[in-house]
mmCIF file of C-alpha atoms in Angstrom:
data_model
loop_
_atom_site.group_PDB
_atom_site.id
_atom_site.type_symbol
_atom_site.label_atom_id
_atom_site.label_comp_id
_atom_site.label_asym_id
_atom_site.label_seq_id
_atom_site.Cartn_x
_atom_site.Cartn_y
_atom_site.Cartn_z
ATOM 1 C CA MET T 1 91.429 77.030 94.557
ATOM 2 C CA LYS T 2 92.426 74.720 97.373
ATOM 3 C CA VAL T 3 93.708 76.702 100.371
ATOM 4 C CA ALA T 4 95.039 75.866 103.837
ATOM 5 C CA GLY T 5 92.540 78.010 105.738
ATOM 6 C CA ALA T 6 89.738 80.543 105.689
ATOM 7 C CA PHE T 7 92.089 83.388 104.843
ATOM 8 C CA HIS T 8 90.626 86.537 103.248
ATOM 9 C CA THR T 9 87.109 85.743 104.492
ATOM 10 C CA ASP T 10 84.863 87.038 107.276
ATOM 11 C CA LEU T 11 85.972 84.052 109.352
ATOM 12 C CA MET T 12 89.199 86.018 109.910
ATOM 13 C CA SER T 13 87.440 89.017 111.495
ATOM 14 C CA GLU T 14 88.802 88.336 114.989
ATOM 15 C CA ALA T 15 92.351 88.250 113.646
ATOM 16 C CA GLN T 16 91.586 91.395 111.660
ATOM 17 C CA GLU T 17 90.629 93.222 114.851
ATOM 18 C CA GLU T 18 93.870 92.168 116.541
ATOM 19 C CA LEU T 19 95.884 93.227 113.513
ATOM 20 C CA ALA T 20 94.128 96.613 113.445
ATOM 21 C CA GLU T 21 95.258 97.249 117.015
ATOM 22 C CA ALA T 22 98.834 96.259 116.201
ATOM 23 C CA VAL T 23 98.935 98.314 113.005
ATOM 24 C CA GLU T 24 97.991 101.427 114.973
ATOM 25 C CA GLN T 25 101.494 101.229 116.477
ATOM 26 C CA VAL T 26 103.211 101.162 113.059
ATOM 27 C CA ARG T 27 104.377 104.192 111.109
ATOM 28 C CA PHE T 28 104.323 103.421 107.404
ATOM 29 C CA ALA T 29 107.053 105.082 105.327
ATOM 30 C CA GLU T 30 106.572 106.436 101.827
ATOM 31 C CA PRO T 31 106.948 103.581 99.330
ATOM 32 C CA VAL T 32 110.147 103.383 97.285
ATOM 33 C CA ALA T 33 108.584 101.012 94.759
ATOM 34 C CA THR T 34 105.208 100.667 93.099
ATOM 35 C CA MET T 35 102.736 99.008 95.440
ATOM 36 C CA ILE T 36 99.584 97.265 94.210
ATOM 37 C CA SER T 37 96.703 96.463 96.545
ATOM 38 C CA SER T 38 95.772 92.780 96.543
ATOM 39 C CA THR T 39 92.123 93.647 97.202
ATOM 40 C CA ASN T 40 91.479 95.800 94.133
ATOM 41 C CA GLY T 41 94.550 95.565 91.893
ATOM 42 C CA ARG T 42 95.157 99.312 91.981
ATOM 43 C CA VAL T 43 98.481 101.106 92.320
ATOM 44 C CA THR T 44 98.543 102.454 95.855
ATOM 45 C CA ALA T 45 100.687 105.270 97.246
ATOM 46 C CA SER T 46 99.072 105.765 100.663
ATOM 47 C CA GLY T 47 96.645 104.266 103.149
ATOM 48 C CA PHE T 48 98.768 101.190 103.788
ATOM 49 C CA ALA T 49 97.460 100.621 107.324
ATOM 50 C CA ASP T 50 93.873 100.388 106.055
ATOM 51 C CA ILE T 51 94.924 98.190 103.144
ATOM 52 C CA VAL T 52 96.822 95.738 105.340
ATOM 53 C CA VAL T 53 93.934 95.439 107.790
ATOM 54 C CA SER T 54 91.188 95.159 105.177
ATOM 55 C CA ALA T 55 93.130 92.499 103.256
ATOM 56 C CA VAL T 56 92.664 90.024 106.112
ATOM 57 C CA THR T 57 88.977 89.546 105.270
ATOM 58 C CA ALA T 58 88.820 90.825 101.683
ATOM 59 C CA PRO T 59 89.093 88.491 98.711
ATOM 60 C CA VAL T 60 92.408 88.613 96.857
ATOM 61 C CA ARG T 61 91.918 89.985 93.348
ATOM 62 C CA TRP T 62 95.027 88.506 91.817
ATOM 63 C CA ASP T 63 93.518 88.798 88.348
ATOM 64 C CA LEU T 64 93.342 92.587 88.733
ATOM 65 C CA CYS T 65 96.872 92.730 90.159
ATOM 66 C CA VAL T 66 98.276 90.885 87.142
ATOM 67 C CA GLN T 67 96.343 93.170 84.768
ATOM 68 C CA THR T 68 97.782 96.232 86.510
ATOM 69 C CA LEU T 69 101.300 94.797 86.381
ATOM 70 C CA GLN T 70 100.879 94.338 82.626
ATOM 71 C CA GLN T 71 99.445 97.853 82.174
ATOM 72 C CA ILE T 72 102.324 99.539 84.002
ATOM 73 C CA GLY T 73 104.921 97.467 82.141
ATOM 74 C CA ALA T 74 106.319 95.600 85.144
ATOM 75 C CA ASP T 75 109.253 93.462 84.085
ATOM 76 C CA HIS T 76 109.979 91.790 87.432
ATOM 77 C CA ARG T 77 107.816 90.479 90.268
ATOM 78 C CA ILE T 78 108.972 90.023 93.869
ATOM 79 C CA GLU T 79 107.007 87.628 96.056
ATOM 80 C CA LEU T 80 107.470 87.669 99.823
ATOM 81 C CA PRO T 81 106.816 84.757 102.204
ATOM 82 C CA PRO T 82 105.145 82.449 101.947
ATOM 83 C CA ALA T 83 106.523 82.525 98.420
ATOM 84 C CA GLY T 84 105.578 80.369 95.487
ATOM 85 C CA ALA T 85 101.848 80.297 94.835
ATOM 86 C CA LEU T 86 101.452 83.859 93.528
ATOM 87 C CA SER T 87 104.487 83.655 91.249
ATOM 88 C CA SER T 88 103.122 80.444 89.738
ATOM 89 C CA MET T 89 99.688 81.983 89.140
ATOM 90 C CA ALA T 90 101.243 85.125 87.672
ATOM 91 C CA ARG T 91 103.309 83.102 85.201
ATOM 92 C CA ARG T 92 100.107 81.472 83.927
ATOM 93 C CA GLU T 93 98.553 84.923 83.357
ATOM 94 C CA ASN T 94 101.670 86.582 81.929
ATOM 95 C CA PRO T 95 104.895 84.576 81.609
ATOM 96 C CA ARG T 96 106.974 87.534 80.386
ATOM 97 C CA PRO T 97 108.154 89.207 83.620
ATOM 98 C CA THR T 98 110.713 87.385 85.715
ATOM 99 C CA SER T 99 109.948 86.563 89.328
ATOM 100 C CA THR T 100 111.942 86.423 92.530
ATOM 101 C CA LYS T 101 110.606 84.362 95.416
ATOM 102 C CA ILE T 102 111.968 85.570 98.737
ATOM 103 C CA THR T 103 111.532 82.871 101.357
ATOM 104 C CA ASP T 104 113.344 84.343 104.376
ATOM 105 C CA PRO T 105 114.849 87.648 105.621
ATOM 106 C CA GLY T 106 118.235 86.801 104.119
ATOM 107 C CA GLY T 107 116.584 86.601 100.718
ATOM 108 C CA VAL T 108 115.641 90.271 100.879
ATOM 109 C CA ALA T 109 119.259 91.325 101.426
ATOM 110 C CA GLU T 110 120.429 88.982 98.672
ATOM 111 C CA PHE T 111 117.873 90.401 96.245
ATOM 112 C CA VAL T 112 118.774 94.016 97.048
ATOM 113 C CA ARG T 113 122.448 93.235 96.422
ATOM 114 C CA ALA T 114 121.599 91.560 93.121
ATOM 115 C CA VAL T 115 119.535 94.387 91.651
ATOM 116 C CA ARG T 116 119.539 98.123 91.869
ATOM 117 C CA VAL T 117 116.232 99.294 93.361
ATOM 118 C CA THR T 118 115.385 102.852 92.392
ATOM 119 C CA PRO T 119 112.783 104.983 94.174
ATOM 120 C CA ASN T 120 109.362 105.295 92.597
ATOM 121 C CA ARG T 121 108.932 108.947 91.650
ATOM 122 C CA GLY T 122 105.610 108.905 89.944
#
């Protein structure tokens, strides 16, 4: 796949270190939706700080993410900025679910108004 940089490789280790320092200042809330780790395709309910930091140098396992989405019966995908590439790849793997590409902060508010988001309870 042609990419714009050395993202998700060891060449990003310096940026990963800086991100790790910044993430230490963040308090992650309990998720209200199902979260899937891009590095292993698993449903994730905790450990977000470690996941965010490790994702900087870890390969993206989009194939596993799409498989998990299919297994859990996801019927809608939401892609955050920069939006477009993942939704396109997901449609090739499984065209059934609909996708929303959010390209700016206003898009989040628009999406929330358009759909009812219910908390993930299990």
